[in-house]
Coordinates of C-alpha atoms and ligand atoms in Angstrom, one line a residue:
M152 CA 8.4 -0.3 7.2
S153 CA 6.0 1.8 9.2
L154 CA 2.3 1.0 8.5
M155 CA 1.2 4.3 9.8
P156 CA -1.1 5.7 7.1
Y157 CA 0.2 8.6 5.2
R158 CA -2.7 10.9 6.2
Q159 CA -1.7 10.7 9.9
K160 CA 1.8 12.0 9.2
C161 CA 1.1 14.0 6.1
P162 CA 2.4 17.6 6.2
H163 CA 0.2 18.6 3.3
E164 CA -2.6 21.1 3.6
Y165 CA -5.4 19.6 1.5
I166 CA -8.4 21.8 2.0
G167 CA -9.4 25.4 2.1
S168 CA -11.7 27.0 4.6
D169 CA -15.4 26.2 4.6
G170 CA -17.2 26.4 1.3
Y171 CA -14.5 24.9 -0.7
L172 CA -15.0 21.6 -2.4
I173 CA -13.1 18.4 -2.7
D174 CA -13.4 16.3 -5.8
S175 CA -13.5 12.9 -4.1
H176 CA -12.7 11.0 -7.3
C177 CA -10.8 12.3 -10.4
H178 CA -8.2 10.7 -12.6
L179 CA -5.7 13.6 -12.9
D180 CA -3.0 11.1 -13.7
L181 CA -4.8 10.1 -17.0
E182 CA -4.9 11.9 -20.3
P183 CA -6.2 14.4 -21.3
L184 CA -6.0 15.8 -17.8
K185 CA -2.4 14.8 -17.2
S186 CA -0.8 17.0 -19.9
G187 CA -2.9 20.0 -19.1
L188 CA -2.6 19.7 -15.3
P189 CA -1.4 23.2 -14.4
H190 CA -4.3 24.7 -16.2
I191 CA -6.8 22.1 -14.9
L192 CA -5.7 22.8 -11.3
Q193 CA -5.8 26.6 -11.7
E194 CA -9.3 26.4 -13.1
A195 CA -10.4 24.1 -10.2
Y196 CA -8.9 26.5 -7.6
A197 CA -10.7 29.4 -9.3
A198 CA -14.0 27.5 -9.0
G199 CA -13.5 26.8 -5.3
V200 CA -12.3 23.2 -5.7
H201 CA -9.3 22.8 -3.4
G202 CA -8.8 19.0 -2.9
F203 CA -8.5 16.1 -5.3
V204 CA -8.6 12.4 -4.5
V205 CA -6.8 10.6 -7.3
P206 CA -7.5 6.8 -7.2
G207 CA -5.3 4.2 -8.7
V208 CA -6.5 1.7 -11.3
H209 CA -3.5 -0.3 -12.3
P210 CA 0.0 -0.9 -10.8
E211 CA 1.7 0.8 -13.7
G212 CA -0.1 4.1 -12.8
W213 CA 0.9 4.1 -9.1
P214 CA 4.3 5.8 -9.4
R215 CA 2.7 8.5 -11.5
I216 CA 0.1 9.1 -8.9
S217 CA 2.7 9.2 -6.1
A218 CA 4.7 11.7 -8.1
L219 CA 1.7 14.0 -8.6
A220 CA 0.9 14.0 -4.9
V221 CA 4.5 15.0 -4.1
E222 CA 4.4 17.8 -6.7
H223 CA 0.9 19.1 -5.7
S224 CA 0.0 19.3 -2.1
R225 CA -3.7 19.2 -2.7
I226 CA -3.6 16.0 -4.6
M227 CA -4.5 13.1 -2.3
P228 CA -3.3 9.8 -3.7
A229 CA -5.1 6.4 -3.4
F230 CA -3.7 3.2 -4.7
G231 CA -5.7 0.2 -5.9
I232 CA -6.6 -2.1 -8.8
H233 CA -9.8 -1.3 -10.7
P234 CA -12.1 -4.3 -11.4
M235 CA -11.2 -4.0 -15.1
H236 CA -7.6 -4.8 -14.2
A237 CA -8.4 -7.4 -11.6
E238 CA -6.3 -10.0 -13.4
S239 CA -3.1 -8.1 -12.8
M240 CA -3.4 -8.9 -9.1
N241 CA -0.8 -11.5 -7.8
D242 CA 1.5 -11.9 -4.8
Q243 CA 4.1 -9.5 -6.1
V244 CA 1.6 -6.8 -7.0
C245 CA 0.0 -7.3 -3.6
D246 CA 3.4 -6.5 -1.9
H247 CA 3.8 -3.5 -4.2
L248 CA 0.3 -2.3 -3.3
L249 CA 1.0 -2.5 0.4
K250 CA 4.1 -0.3 0.0
C251 CA 2.1 2.2 -2.0
A252 CA -1.1 2.0 0.0
V253 CA 0.3 3.4 3.2
Q254 CA 1.3 6.5 1.3
G255 CA -2.3 7.2 0.3
V256 CA -5.5 8.4 1.9
A257 CA -7.4 5.3 0.8
I258 CA -7.2 2.0 -1.1
G259 CA -8.9 1.9 -4.4
E260 CA -10.5 2.0 -6.7
T261 CA -11.6 -1.6 -6.3
G262 CA -14.9 -3.5 -6.5
L263 CA -17.0 -5.5 -8.9
D264 CA -18.4 -4.6 -12.4
P265 CA -20.0 -7.4 -14.5
A266 CA -19.9 -5.1 -17.5
Y267 CA -16.2 -5.9 -18.0
E268 CA -14.8 -8.9 -19.8
V269 CA -12.9 -9.9 -16.7
S270 CA -14.0 -13.0 -14.8
L271 CA -16.0 -12.2 -11.7
V272 CA -13.9 -14.8 -9.9
A273 CA -10.7 -12.7 -10.6
Q274 CA -12.6 -9.5 -9.7
E275 CA -13.8 -10.8 -6.4
R276 CA -10.3 -12.2 -5.5
A277 CA -8.7 -8.8 -6.2
F278 CA -11.5 -7.0 -4.3
R279 CA -11.2 -9.1 -1.2
E280 CA -7.4 -8.9 -1.2
Q281 CA -7.7 -5.1 -1.3
L282 CA -10.4 -5.0 1.4
R283 CA -8.2 -7.1 3.7
M284 CA -5.2 -4.8 3.2
A285 CA -7.4 -1.8 3.9
V286 CA -8.6 -3.3 7.2
T287 CA -5.0 -4.3 8.1
C288 CA -3.7 -0.8 7.3
G289 CA -6.7 1.1 8.7
L290 CA -7.4 2.7 5.4
P291 CA -10.8 3.6 3.9
V292 CA -11.8 2.1 0.5
L293 CA -12.9 3.7 -2.7
I294 CA -15.4 1.3 -4.3
H295 CA -16.4 0.9 -8.0
C296 CA -19.6 -1.0 -8.3
R297 CA -22.1 -1.3 -11.1
R298 CA -24.9 -3.8 -11.2
A299 CA -23.4 -5.9 -8.4
F300 CA -24.6 -4.1 -5.4
Q301 CA -26.0 -7.0 -3.4
R302 CA -22.8 -9.0 -4.0
V303 CA -20.5 -6.1 -3.0
A304 CA -22.5 -5.5 0.1
A305 CA -22.2 -9.1 1.1
I306 CA -18.4 -9.0 0.5
L307 CA -18.0 -5.8 2.5
R308 CA -19.9 -7.5 5.4
E309 CA -17.8 -10.7 5.2
E310 CA -14.5 -8.7 5.1
R311 CA -15.6 -6.5 8.0
A312 CA -15.1 -3.4 5.9
H313 CA -17.2 -1.3 8.3
Q314 CA -14.0 -1.1 10.4
V315 CA -12.5 1.3 7.8
G316 CA -15.5 2.5 5.7
G317 CA -15.0 4.4 2.5
I318 CA -16.9 5.8 -0.5
M319 CA -19.2 4.2 -3.0
H320 CA -17.9 6.0 -6.0
A321 CA -20.3 7.4 -8.7
F322 CA -23.1 5.5 -7.1
S323 CA -25.7 4.2 -9.6
G324 CA -27.9 2.0 -7.3
S325 CA -31.2 2.6 -5.6
P326 CA -31.8 4.6 -2.4
E327 CA -32.5 1.3 -0.6
M328 CA -29.1 0.0 -1.6
A329 CA -27.5 3.3 -0.7
R330 CA -29.0 3.0 2.8
E331 CA -27.5 -0.5 3.1
F332 CA -24.0 0.9 2.2
V333 CA -24.4 3.7 4.7
R334 CA -25.2 1.1 7.4
L335 CA -21.9 -0.6 6.3
G336 CA -20.0 2.6 7.0
F337 CA -19.8 3.9 3.4
A338 CA -20.6 7.4 2.0
I339 CA -22.5 7.6 -1.2
S340 CA -20.8 9.6 -4.0
I341 CA -22.8 11.7 -6.6
S342 CA -21.2 12.4 -9.9
G343 CA -22.1 14.6 -12.9
T344 CA -24.7 12.0 -14.0
V345 CA -27.1 13.8 -11.6
T346 CA -27.1 16.8 -14.0
W347 CA -27.9 14.7 -17.1
N348 CA -31.3 15.3 -18.8
N349 CA -32.1 11.6 -18.6
A350 CA -31.0 11.1 -14.9
V351 CA -33.4 9.1 -12.8
K352 CA -31.7 7.1 -10.0
P353 CA -29.1 9.8 -9.2
L354 CA -31.9 12.3 -8.6
R355 CA -33.5 9.9 -6.1
I356 CA -30.1 9.5 -4.4
A357 CA -29.5 13.2 -4.3
R358 CA -33.0 13.7 -2.8
E359 CA -33.3 10.8 -0.4
V360 CA -29.9 10.0 1.1
P361 CA -29.2 12.2 4.2
L362 CA -26.7 14.9 3.3
E363 CA -24.2 13.7 6.0
H364 CA -23.7 10.6 4.0
L365 CA -23.2 12.2 0.6
V366 CA -20.0 13.2 -1.1
L367 CA -19.3 14.7 -4.6
E368 CA -17.0 13.7 -7.4
T369 CA -16.4 14.3 -11.1
D370 CA -14.8 11.0 -12.1
A371 CA -12.9 13.3 -14.6
P372 CA -12.2 12.8 -17.4
D373 CA -15.5 10.8 -17.6
M374 CA -19.1 11.6 -16.6
T375 CA -19.1 15.2 -17.9
P376 CA -22.0 17.3 -16.6
Q377 CA -24.9 18.0 -19.0
R378 CA -23.9 21.6 -19.8
Y379 CA -20.5 20.5 -21.1
R380 CA -21.3 17.1 -22.6
G381 CA -19.1 16.1 -25.5
V382 CA -16.0 17.5 -23.8
F383 CA -13.8 15.7 -21.3
N384 CA -14.7 16.3 -17.7
R385 CA -12.5 18.2 -15.2
P386 CA -12.7 18.9 -11.4
A387 CA -13.9 22.5 -11.7
W388 CA -17.2 21.2 -13.0
I389 CA -18.0 19.5 -9.7
M390 CA -19.8 22.8 -9.1
E391 CA -22.4 21.7 -11.6
T392 CA -23.1 18.7 -9.5
A393 CA -23.1 20.6 -6.2
Q394 CA -25.5 23.1 -7.7
R395 CA -27.8 20.4 -8.9
V396 CA -27.8 18.7 -5.5
A397 CA -28.6 22.0 -3.9
E398 CA -31.5 22.6 -6.3
I399 CA -32.9 19.1 -5.8
R400 CA -32.8 19.4 -2.0
G401 CA -33.9 23.0 -2.0
I402 CA -31.0 24.1 0.2
P403 CA -28.1 26.7 -0.4
L404 CA -25.1 25.6 -2.5
E405 CA -22.9 26.7 0.5
D406 CA -24.5 24.0 2.7
V407 CA -23.9 21.3 0.1
A408 CA -20.3 22.4 -0.4
R409 CA -19.6 22.6 3.3
I410 CA -21.3 19.4 4.4
T411 CA -20.1 17.2 1.5
T412 CA -16.5 18.5 2.0
D413 CA -16.7 17.7 5.8
N414 CA -17.9 14.3 4.9
V415 CA -14.9 13.6 2.7
R416 CA -12.6 14.8 5.5
R417 CA -14.4 12.6 8.0
I418 CA -14.5 9.4 5.8
L419 CA -10.8 9.8 4.7
R420 CA -9.7 11.1 8.1
L421 CA -8.0 14.1 6.6
A422 CA -6.5 16.9 8.6
S423 CA -9.1 19.7 9.0
G424 CA -8.8 23.4 9.5
S425 CA -5.6 23.6 7.4
A426 CA -4.9 26.0 4.6
Ligands
LIG39 ZN1 -12.6 6.1 -11.4

């Protein structure tokens, strides 16, 4: 089996011309997005969102994500085991992940989250396993981390993850921690929480992290922006986040869109200039 990552041989045209956005983290394979997908995608295109990174969370979902990526050229698959499902990692799953991973643009989402009732020993084992695979395959990593930033940074260092880099998804840490992850080769992702009325840390991230290290995401169907709270989130609403970042930094929306999209292309090593 060839280990050449999918993105290097992928015929798909992911991204529109400058000014279009990529949702760097959305669960289009999960309900309620899955059953309304044609409409969800149309709505996203109309809003200028032309690329969608869909991360895996559990082995059972990987075939569904593969099928979506085959059906829709702008869906970029990633494969991984979420910390909440860390206990599903074993040798067999690891072999399966390797087969899937090389068809994706990244490995993930993986990481650490003490809020889940899954032992941190199991979470750390699954996380390290996935980081090693990413380094072996030359694939970037999508990281889920809440309240375990120091530990995650230490593990990234130990596993030499700077060789592949990746994205700190829906980052909820401090600007100081963000700088540490940037030094480790990771981009910092801002989600719809930056639009929430009670947002504090995301505002600091949006203001203080250099734009060349920021990417945007919805984490749909979760983290709905303030204006639509109470309804499930969808990729079109990444515009709310882009707009808020533009306001906070006092720069044009077009600059936020162009630079964060270029950042996703760079981090995930996507073909550029297509479509
Ligand atoms: Zn997610």
